[in-house]
PDB file of C-alpha atoms in Angstrom:
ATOM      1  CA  UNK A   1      -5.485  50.369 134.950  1.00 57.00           C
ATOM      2  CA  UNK A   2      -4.312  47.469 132.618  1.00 80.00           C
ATOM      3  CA  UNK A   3      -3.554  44.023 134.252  1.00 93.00           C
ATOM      4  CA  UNK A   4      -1.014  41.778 133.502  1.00 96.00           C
ATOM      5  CA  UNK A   5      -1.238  40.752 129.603  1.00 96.00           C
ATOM      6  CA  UNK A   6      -0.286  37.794 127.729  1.00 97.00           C
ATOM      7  CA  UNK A   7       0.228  36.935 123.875  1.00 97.00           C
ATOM      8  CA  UNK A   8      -0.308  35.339 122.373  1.00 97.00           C
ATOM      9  CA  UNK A   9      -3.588  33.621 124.100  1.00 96.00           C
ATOM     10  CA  UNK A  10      -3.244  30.306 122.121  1.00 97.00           C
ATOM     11  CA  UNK A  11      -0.460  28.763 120.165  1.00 97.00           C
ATOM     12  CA  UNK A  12       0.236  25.083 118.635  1.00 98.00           C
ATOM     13  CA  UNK A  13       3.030  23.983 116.904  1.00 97.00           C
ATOM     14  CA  UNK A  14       4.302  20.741 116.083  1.00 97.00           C
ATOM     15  CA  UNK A  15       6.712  18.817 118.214  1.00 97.00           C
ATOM     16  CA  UNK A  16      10.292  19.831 118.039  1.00 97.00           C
ATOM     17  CA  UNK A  17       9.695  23.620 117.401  1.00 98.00           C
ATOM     18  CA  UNK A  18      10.772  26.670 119.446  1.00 98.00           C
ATOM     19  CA  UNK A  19       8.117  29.159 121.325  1.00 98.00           C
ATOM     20  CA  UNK A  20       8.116  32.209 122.955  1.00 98.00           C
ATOM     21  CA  UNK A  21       5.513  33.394 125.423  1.00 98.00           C
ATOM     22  CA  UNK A  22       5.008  36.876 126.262  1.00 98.00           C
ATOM     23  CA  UNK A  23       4.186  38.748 129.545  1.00 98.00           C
ATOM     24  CA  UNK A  24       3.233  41.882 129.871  1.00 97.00           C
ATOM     25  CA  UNK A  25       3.065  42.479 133.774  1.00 97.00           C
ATOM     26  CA  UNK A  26       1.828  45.372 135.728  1.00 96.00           C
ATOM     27  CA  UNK A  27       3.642  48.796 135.260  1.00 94.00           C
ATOM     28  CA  UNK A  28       5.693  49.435 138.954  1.00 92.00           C
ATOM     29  CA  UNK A  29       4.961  45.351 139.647  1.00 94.00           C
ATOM     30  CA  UNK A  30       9.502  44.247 140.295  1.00 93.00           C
ATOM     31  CA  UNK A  31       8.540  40.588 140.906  1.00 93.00           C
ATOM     32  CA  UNK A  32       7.099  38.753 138.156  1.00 95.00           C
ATOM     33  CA  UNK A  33       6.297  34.478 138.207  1.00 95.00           C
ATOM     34  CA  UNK A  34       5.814  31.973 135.497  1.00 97.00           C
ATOM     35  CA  UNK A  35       3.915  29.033 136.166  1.00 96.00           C
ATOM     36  CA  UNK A  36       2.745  25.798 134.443  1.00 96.00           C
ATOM     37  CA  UNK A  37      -1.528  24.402 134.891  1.00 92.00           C
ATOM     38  CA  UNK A  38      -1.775  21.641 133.645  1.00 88.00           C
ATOM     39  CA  UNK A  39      -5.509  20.401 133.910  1.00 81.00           C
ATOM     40  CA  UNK A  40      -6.688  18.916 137.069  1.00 78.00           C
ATOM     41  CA  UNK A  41      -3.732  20.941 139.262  1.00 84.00           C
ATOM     42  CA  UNK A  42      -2.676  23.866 140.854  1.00 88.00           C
ATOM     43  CA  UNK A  43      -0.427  25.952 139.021  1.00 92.00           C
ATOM     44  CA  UNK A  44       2.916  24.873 139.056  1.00 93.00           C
ATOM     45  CA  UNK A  45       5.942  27.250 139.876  1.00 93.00           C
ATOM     46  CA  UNK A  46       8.634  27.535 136.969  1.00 96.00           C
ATOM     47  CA  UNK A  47      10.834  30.827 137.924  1.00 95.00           C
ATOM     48  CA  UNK A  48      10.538  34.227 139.789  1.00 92.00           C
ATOM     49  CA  UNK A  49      11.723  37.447 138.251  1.00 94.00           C
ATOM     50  CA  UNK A  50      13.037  40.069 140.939  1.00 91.00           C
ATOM     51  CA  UNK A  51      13.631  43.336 138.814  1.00 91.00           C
ATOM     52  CA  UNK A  52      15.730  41.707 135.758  1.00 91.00           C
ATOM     53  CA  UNK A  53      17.080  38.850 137.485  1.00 90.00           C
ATOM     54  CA  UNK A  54      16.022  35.532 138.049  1.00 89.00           C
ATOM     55  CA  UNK A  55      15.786  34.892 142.060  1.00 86.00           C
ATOM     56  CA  UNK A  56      14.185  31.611 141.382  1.00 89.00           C
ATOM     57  CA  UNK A  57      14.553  29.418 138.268  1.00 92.00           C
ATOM     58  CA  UNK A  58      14.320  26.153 139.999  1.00 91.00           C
ATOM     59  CA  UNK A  59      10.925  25.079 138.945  1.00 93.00           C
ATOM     60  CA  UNK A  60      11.997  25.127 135.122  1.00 96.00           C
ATOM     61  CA  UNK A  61      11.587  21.828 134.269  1.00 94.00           C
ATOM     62  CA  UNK A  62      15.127  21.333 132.170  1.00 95.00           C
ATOM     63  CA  UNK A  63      17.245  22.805 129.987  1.00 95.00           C
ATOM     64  CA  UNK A  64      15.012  23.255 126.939  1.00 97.00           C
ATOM     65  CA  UNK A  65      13.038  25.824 128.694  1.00 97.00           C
ATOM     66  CA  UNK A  66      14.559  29.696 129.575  1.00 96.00           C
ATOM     67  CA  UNK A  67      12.782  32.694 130.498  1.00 97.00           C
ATOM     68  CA  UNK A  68      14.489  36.168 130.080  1.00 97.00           C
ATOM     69  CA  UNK A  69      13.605  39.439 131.509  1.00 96.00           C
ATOM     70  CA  UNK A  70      15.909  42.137 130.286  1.00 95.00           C
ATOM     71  CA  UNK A  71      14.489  45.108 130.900  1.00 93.00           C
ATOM     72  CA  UNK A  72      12.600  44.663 134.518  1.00 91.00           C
ATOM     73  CA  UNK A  73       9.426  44.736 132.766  1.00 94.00           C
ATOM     74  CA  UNK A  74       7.759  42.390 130.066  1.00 97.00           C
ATOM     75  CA  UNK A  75       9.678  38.430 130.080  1.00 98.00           C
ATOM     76  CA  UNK A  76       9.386  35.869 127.335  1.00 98.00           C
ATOM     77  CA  UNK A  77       9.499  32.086 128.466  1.00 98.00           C
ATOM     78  CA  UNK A  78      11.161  30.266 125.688  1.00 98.00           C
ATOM     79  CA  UNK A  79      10.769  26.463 124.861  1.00 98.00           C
ATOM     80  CA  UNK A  80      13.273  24.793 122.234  1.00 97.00           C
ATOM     81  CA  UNK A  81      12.731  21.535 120.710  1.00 97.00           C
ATOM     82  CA  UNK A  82       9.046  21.516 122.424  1.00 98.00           C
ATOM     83  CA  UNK A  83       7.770  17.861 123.480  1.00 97.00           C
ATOM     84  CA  UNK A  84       4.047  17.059 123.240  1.00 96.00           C
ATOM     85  CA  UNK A  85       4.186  17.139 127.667  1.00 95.00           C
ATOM     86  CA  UNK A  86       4.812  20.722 127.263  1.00 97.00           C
ATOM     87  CA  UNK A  87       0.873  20.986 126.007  1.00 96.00           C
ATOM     88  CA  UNK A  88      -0.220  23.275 129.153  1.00 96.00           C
ATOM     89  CA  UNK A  89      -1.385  26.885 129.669  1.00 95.00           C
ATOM     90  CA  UNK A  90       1.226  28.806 131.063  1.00 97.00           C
ATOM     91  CA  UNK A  91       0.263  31.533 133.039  1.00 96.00           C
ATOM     92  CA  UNK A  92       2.213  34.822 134.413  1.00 97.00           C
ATOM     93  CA  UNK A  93       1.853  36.418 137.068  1.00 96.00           C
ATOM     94  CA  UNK A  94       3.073  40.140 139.018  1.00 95.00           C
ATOM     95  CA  UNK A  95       3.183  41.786 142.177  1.00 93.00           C
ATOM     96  CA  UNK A  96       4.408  44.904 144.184  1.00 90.00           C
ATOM     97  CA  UNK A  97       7.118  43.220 145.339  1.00 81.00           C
ATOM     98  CA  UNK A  98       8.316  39.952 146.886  1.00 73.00           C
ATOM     99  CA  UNK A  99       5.859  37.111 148.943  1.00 74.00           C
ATOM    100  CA  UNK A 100       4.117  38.839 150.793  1.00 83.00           C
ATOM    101  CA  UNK A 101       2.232  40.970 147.801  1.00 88.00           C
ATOM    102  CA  UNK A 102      -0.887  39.245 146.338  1.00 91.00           C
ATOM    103  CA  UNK A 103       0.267  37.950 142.664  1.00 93.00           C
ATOM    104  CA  UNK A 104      -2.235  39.248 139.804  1.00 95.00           C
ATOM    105  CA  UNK A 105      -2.370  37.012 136.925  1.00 95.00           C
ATOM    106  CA  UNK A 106      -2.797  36.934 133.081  1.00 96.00           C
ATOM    107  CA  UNK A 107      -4.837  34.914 130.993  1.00 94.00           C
ATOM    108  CA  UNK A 108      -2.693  32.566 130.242  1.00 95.00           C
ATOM    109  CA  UNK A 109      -1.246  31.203 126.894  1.00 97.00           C
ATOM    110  CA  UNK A 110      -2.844  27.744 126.352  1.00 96.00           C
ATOM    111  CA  UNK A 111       0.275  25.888 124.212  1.00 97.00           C
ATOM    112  CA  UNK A 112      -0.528  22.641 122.185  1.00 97.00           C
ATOM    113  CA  UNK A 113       2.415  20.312 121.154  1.00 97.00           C
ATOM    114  CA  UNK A 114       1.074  18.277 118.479  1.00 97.00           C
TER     115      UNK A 114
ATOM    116  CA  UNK B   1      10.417  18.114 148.860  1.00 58.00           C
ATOM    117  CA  UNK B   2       7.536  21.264 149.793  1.00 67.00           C
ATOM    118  CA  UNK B   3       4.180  19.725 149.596  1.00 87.00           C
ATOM    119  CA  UNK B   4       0.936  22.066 150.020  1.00 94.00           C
ATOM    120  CA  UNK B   5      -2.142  19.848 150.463  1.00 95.00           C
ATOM    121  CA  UNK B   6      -5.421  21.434 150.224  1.00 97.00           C
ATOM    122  CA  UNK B   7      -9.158  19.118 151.136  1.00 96.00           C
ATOM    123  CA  UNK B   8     -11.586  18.284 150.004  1.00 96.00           C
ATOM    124  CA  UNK B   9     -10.804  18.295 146.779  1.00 95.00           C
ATOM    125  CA  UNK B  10     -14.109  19.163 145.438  1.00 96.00           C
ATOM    126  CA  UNK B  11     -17.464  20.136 147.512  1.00 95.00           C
ATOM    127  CA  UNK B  12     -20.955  20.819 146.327  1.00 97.00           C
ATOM    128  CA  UNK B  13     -23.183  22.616 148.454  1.00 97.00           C
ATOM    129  CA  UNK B  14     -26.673  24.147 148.426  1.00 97.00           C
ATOM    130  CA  UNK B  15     -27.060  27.754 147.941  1.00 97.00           C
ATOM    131  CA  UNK B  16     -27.177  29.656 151.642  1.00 97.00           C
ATOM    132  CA  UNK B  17     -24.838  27.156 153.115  1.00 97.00           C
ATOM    133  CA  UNK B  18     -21.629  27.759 154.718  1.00 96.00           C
ATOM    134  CA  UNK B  19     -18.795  25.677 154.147  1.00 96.00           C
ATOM    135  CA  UNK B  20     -14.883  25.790 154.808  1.00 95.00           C
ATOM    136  CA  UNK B  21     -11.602  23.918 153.214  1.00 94.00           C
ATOM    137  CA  UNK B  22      -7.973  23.080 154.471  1.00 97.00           C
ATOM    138  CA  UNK B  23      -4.583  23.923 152.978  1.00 98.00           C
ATOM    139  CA  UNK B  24      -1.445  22.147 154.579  1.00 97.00           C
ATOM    140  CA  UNK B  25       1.814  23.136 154.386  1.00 95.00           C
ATOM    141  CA  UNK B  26       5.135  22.768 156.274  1.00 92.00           C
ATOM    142  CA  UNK B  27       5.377  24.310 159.445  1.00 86.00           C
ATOM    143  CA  UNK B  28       9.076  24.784 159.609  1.00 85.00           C
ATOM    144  CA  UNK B  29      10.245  27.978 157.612  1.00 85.00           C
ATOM    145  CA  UNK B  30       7.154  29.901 156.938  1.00 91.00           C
ATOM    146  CA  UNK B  31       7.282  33.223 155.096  1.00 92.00           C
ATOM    147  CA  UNK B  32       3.333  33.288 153.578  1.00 93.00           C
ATOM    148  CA  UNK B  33       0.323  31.625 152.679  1.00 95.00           C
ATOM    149  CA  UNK B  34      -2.224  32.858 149.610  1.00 95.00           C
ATOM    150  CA  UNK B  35      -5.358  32.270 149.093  1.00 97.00           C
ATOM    151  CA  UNK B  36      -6.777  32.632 145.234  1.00 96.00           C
ATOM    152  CA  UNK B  37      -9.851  32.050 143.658  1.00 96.00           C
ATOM    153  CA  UNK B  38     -10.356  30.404 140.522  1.00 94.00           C
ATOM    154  CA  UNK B  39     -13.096  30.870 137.955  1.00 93.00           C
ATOM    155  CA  UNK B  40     -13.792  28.543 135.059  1.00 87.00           C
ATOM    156  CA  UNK B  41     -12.473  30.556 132.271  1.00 85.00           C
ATOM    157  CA  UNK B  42     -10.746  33.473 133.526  1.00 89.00           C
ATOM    158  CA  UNK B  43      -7.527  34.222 135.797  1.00 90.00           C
ATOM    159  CA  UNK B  44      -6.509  33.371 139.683  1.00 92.00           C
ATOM    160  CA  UNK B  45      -8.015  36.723 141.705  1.00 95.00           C
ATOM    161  CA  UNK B  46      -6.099  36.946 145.158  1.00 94.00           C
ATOM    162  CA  UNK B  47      -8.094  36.760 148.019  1.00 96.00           C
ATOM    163  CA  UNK B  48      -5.634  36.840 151.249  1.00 95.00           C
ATOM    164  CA  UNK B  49      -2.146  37.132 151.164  1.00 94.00           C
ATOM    165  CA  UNK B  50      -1.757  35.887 155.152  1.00 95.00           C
ATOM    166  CA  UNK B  51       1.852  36.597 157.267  1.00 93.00           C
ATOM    167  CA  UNK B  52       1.520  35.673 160.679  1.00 92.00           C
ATOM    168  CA  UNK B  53       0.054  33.051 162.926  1.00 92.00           C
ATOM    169  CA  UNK B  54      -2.802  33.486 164.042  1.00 92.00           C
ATOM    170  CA  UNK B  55      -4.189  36.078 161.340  1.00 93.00           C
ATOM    171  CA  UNK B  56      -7.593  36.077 160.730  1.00 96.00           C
ATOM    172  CA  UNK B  57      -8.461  37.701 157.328  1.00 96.00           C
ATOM    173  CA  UNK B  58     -12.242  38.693 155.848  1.00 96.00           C
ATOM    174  CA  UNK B  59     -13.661  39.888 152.740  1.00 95.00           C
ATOM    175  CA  UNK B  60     -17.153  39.930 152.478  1.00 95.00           C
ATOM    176  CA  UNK B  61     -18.792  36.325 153.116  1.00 97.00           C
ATOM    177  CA  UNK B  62     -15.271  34.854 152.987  1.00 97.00           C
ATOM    178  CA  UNK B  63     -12.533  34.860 156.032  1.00 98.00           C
ATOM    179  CA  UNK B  64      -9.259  33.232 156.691  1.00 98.00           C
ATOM    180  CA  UNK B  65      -7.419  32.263 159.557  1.00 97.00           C
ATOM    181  CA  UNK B  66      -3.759  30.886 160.151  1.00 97.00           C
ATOM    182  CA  UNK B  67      -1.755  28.545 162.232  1.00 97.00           C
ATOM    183  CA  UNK B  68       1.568  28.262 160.994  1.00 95.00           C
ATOM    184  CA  UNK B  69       2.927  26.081 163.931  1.00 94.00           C
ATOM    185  CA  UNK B  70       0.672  23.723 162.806  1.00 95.00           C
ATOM    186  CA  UNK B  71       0.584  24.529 159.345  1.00 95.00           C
ATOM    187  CA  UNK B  72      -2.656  24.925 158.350  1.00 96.00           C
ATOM    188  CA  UNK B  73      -4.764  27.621 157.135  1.00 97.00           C
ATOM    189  CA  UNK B  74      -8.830  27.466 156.660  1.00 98.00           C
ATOM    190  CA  UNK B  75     -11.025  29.134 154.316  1.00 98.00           C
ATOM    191  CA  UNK B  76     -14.526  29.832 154.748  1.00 97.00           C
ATOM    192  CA  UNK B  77     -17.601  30.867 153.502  1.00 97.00           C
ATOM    193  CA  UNK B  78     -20.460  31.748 154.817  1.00 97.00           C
ATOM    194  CA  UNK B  79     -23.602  31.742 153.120  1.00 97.00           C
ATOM    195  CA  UNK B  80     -22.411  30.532 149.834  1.00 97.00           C
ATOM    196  CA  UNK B  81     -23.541  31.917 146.491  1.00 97.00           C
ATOM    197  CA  UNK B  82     -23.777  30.117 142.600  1.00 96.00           C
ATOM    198  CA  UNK B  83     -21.423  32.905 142.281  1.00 95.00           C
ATOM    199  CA  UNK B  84     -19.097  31.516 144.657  1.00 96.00           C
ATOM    200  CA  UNK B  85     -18.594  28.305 142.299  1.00 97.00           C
ATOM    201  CA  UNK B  86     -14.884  28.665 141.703  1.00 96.00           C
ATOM    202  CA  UNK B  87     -11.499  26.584 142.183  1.00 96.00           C
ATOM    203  CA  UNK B  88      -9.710  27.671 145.642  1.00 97.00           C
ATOM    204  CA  UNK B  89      -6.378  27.658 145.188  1.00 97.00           C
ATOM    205  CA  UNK B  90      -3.589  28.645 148.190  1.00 96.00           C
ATOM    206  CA  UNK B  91      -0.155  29.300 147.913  1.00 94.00           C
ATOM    207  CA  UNK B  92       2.781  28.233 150.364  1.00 93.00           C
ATOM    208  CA  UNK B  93       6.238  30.455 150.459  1.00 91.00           C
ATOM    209  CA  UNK B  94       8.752  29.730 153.168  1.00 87.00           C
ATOM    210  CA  UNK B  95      11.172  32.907 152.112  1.00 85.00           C
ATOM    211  CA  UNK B  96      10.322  36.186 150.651  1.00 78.00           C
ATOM    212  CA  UNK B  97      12.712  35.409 147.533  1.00 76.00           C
ATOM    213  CA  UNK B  98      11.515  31.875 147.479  1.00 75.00           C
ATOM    214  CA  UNK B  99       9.288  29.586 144.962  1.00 81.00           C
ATOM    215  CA  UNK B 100       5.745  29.955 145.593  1.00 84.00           C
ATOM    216  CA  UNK B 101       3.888  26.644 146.069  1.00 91.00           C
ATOM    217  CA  UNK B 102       0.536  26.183 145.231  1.00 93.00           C
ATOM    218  CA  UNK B 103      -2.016  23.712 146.273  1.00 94.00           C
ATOM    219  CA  UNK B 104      -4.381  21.147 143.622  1.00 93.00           C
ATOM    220  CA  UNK B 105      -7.094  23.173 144.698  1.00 95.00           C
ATOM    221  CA  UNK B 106     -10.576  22.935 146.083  1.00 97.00           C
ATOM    222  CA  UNK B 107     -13.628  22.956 143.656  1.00 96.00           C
ATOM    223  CA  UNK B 108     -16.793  24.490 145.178  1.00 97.00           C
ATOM    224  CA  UNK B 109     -19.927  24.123 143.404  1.00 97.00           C
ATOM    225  CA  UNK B 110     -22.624  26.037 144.508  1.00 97.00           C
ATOM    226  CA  UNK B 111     -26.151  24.633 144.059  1.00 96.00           C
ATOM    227  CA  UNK B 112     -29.164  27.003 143.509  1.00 94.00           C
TER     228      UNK B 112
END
């Protein structure tokens, strides 16, 4: 079946601009994760989707980043005003349901803030 | 602060050798522990998703076993492969609706 999608797979833009990333997870898959790699580290955690609430959001890093999931399926993260330390690939993930499922990732979006 | 520590943080071995790595996490308030591999170029692929102490977990060449009084978990692999080359990633949660934190990682390079 298909895995967990996400568009687009590369996007720059120029400091002070607004993004949106797309996830497609898993069809069934209630829990869905955004995270932050930036090279050299593990991923980091940013929020946790449970159905179309957020039952995590304390990894965003501040208030120019929001992440919206309004249908229990596909979330965008949004960035406003983006800063050239938000150059990272930001990667999705979804599972069955809550911890104890394994977590299948996307791609990734690689983002450049120039 | 949650800090999972994983070591070493890279390894090289020789094809046909078995080797192991460490993640570290806090032993008070432990829901899970993940383990993920890493290839260059494409996305995490779970490999354990361990609950209780004392699990032991295998797939193939690679196993898993957990202490979570002591919080640590082990990863091994036995007879390693090039394929094998990989970041190892694993992945702390101390509640079921909780953040998921994830290790630096251990790079394994397998030599032919």
């Amino acid at each position: 079946g298909a895995g967990v999608s996400q568009t687009p797979s590369n996007k720059v833009t120029e400091k002070g601009k607004y993004v949106e990333l797309r996830c497609d997870p898993i069809s069934g898959h209630t829990a869905l994760y955004w995270y932050r790699q930036s090279l050299g580290q593990g991923p980091e955690f940013l929020i946790y989707f449970q159905g179309t609430g957020a039952a995590d959001d304390s990894g965003l890093p501040n208030d120019r980043f929001f992440a919206v999931r309004p249908e229990g399926s596909v979330s965008t993260l949004k960035i406003q005003r983006t800063e050239r330390g938000d150059s990272a690939v930001y990667l999705c993930a979804s599972s069955f349901g809550g911890g104890a499922y394994e977590q299948y990732f996307g791609p990734g979006t690689r983002l450049t803030v120039t | 602060i949650l800090n999972v520590e994983q070591s070493p943080q890279s390894l090289h071995v020789q094809e046909g050798d078995s080797t192991n790595f460490t993640c570290s996490f806090p032993s008070s308030n432990f829901y899970a522990l993940h383990w993920y591999r890493w290839e260059t170029a494409k996305s995490p692929e779970a490999l354990f998703v361990m609950t209780l102490n004392g699990d032991e977990k295998k797939k193939g060449r690679i196993s898993a076993t957990l202490n979570t009084k002591e919080g640590y978990s082990y990863l091994y692999i036995k007879g390693s492969q090039p394929e094998d080359s990989a970041t190892y990633l694993c992945a702390f949660m101390k509640t079921s609706y909780d953040k998921v934190i994830f290790g630096p990682g251990t790079s394994l390079s397998v030599i032919p």
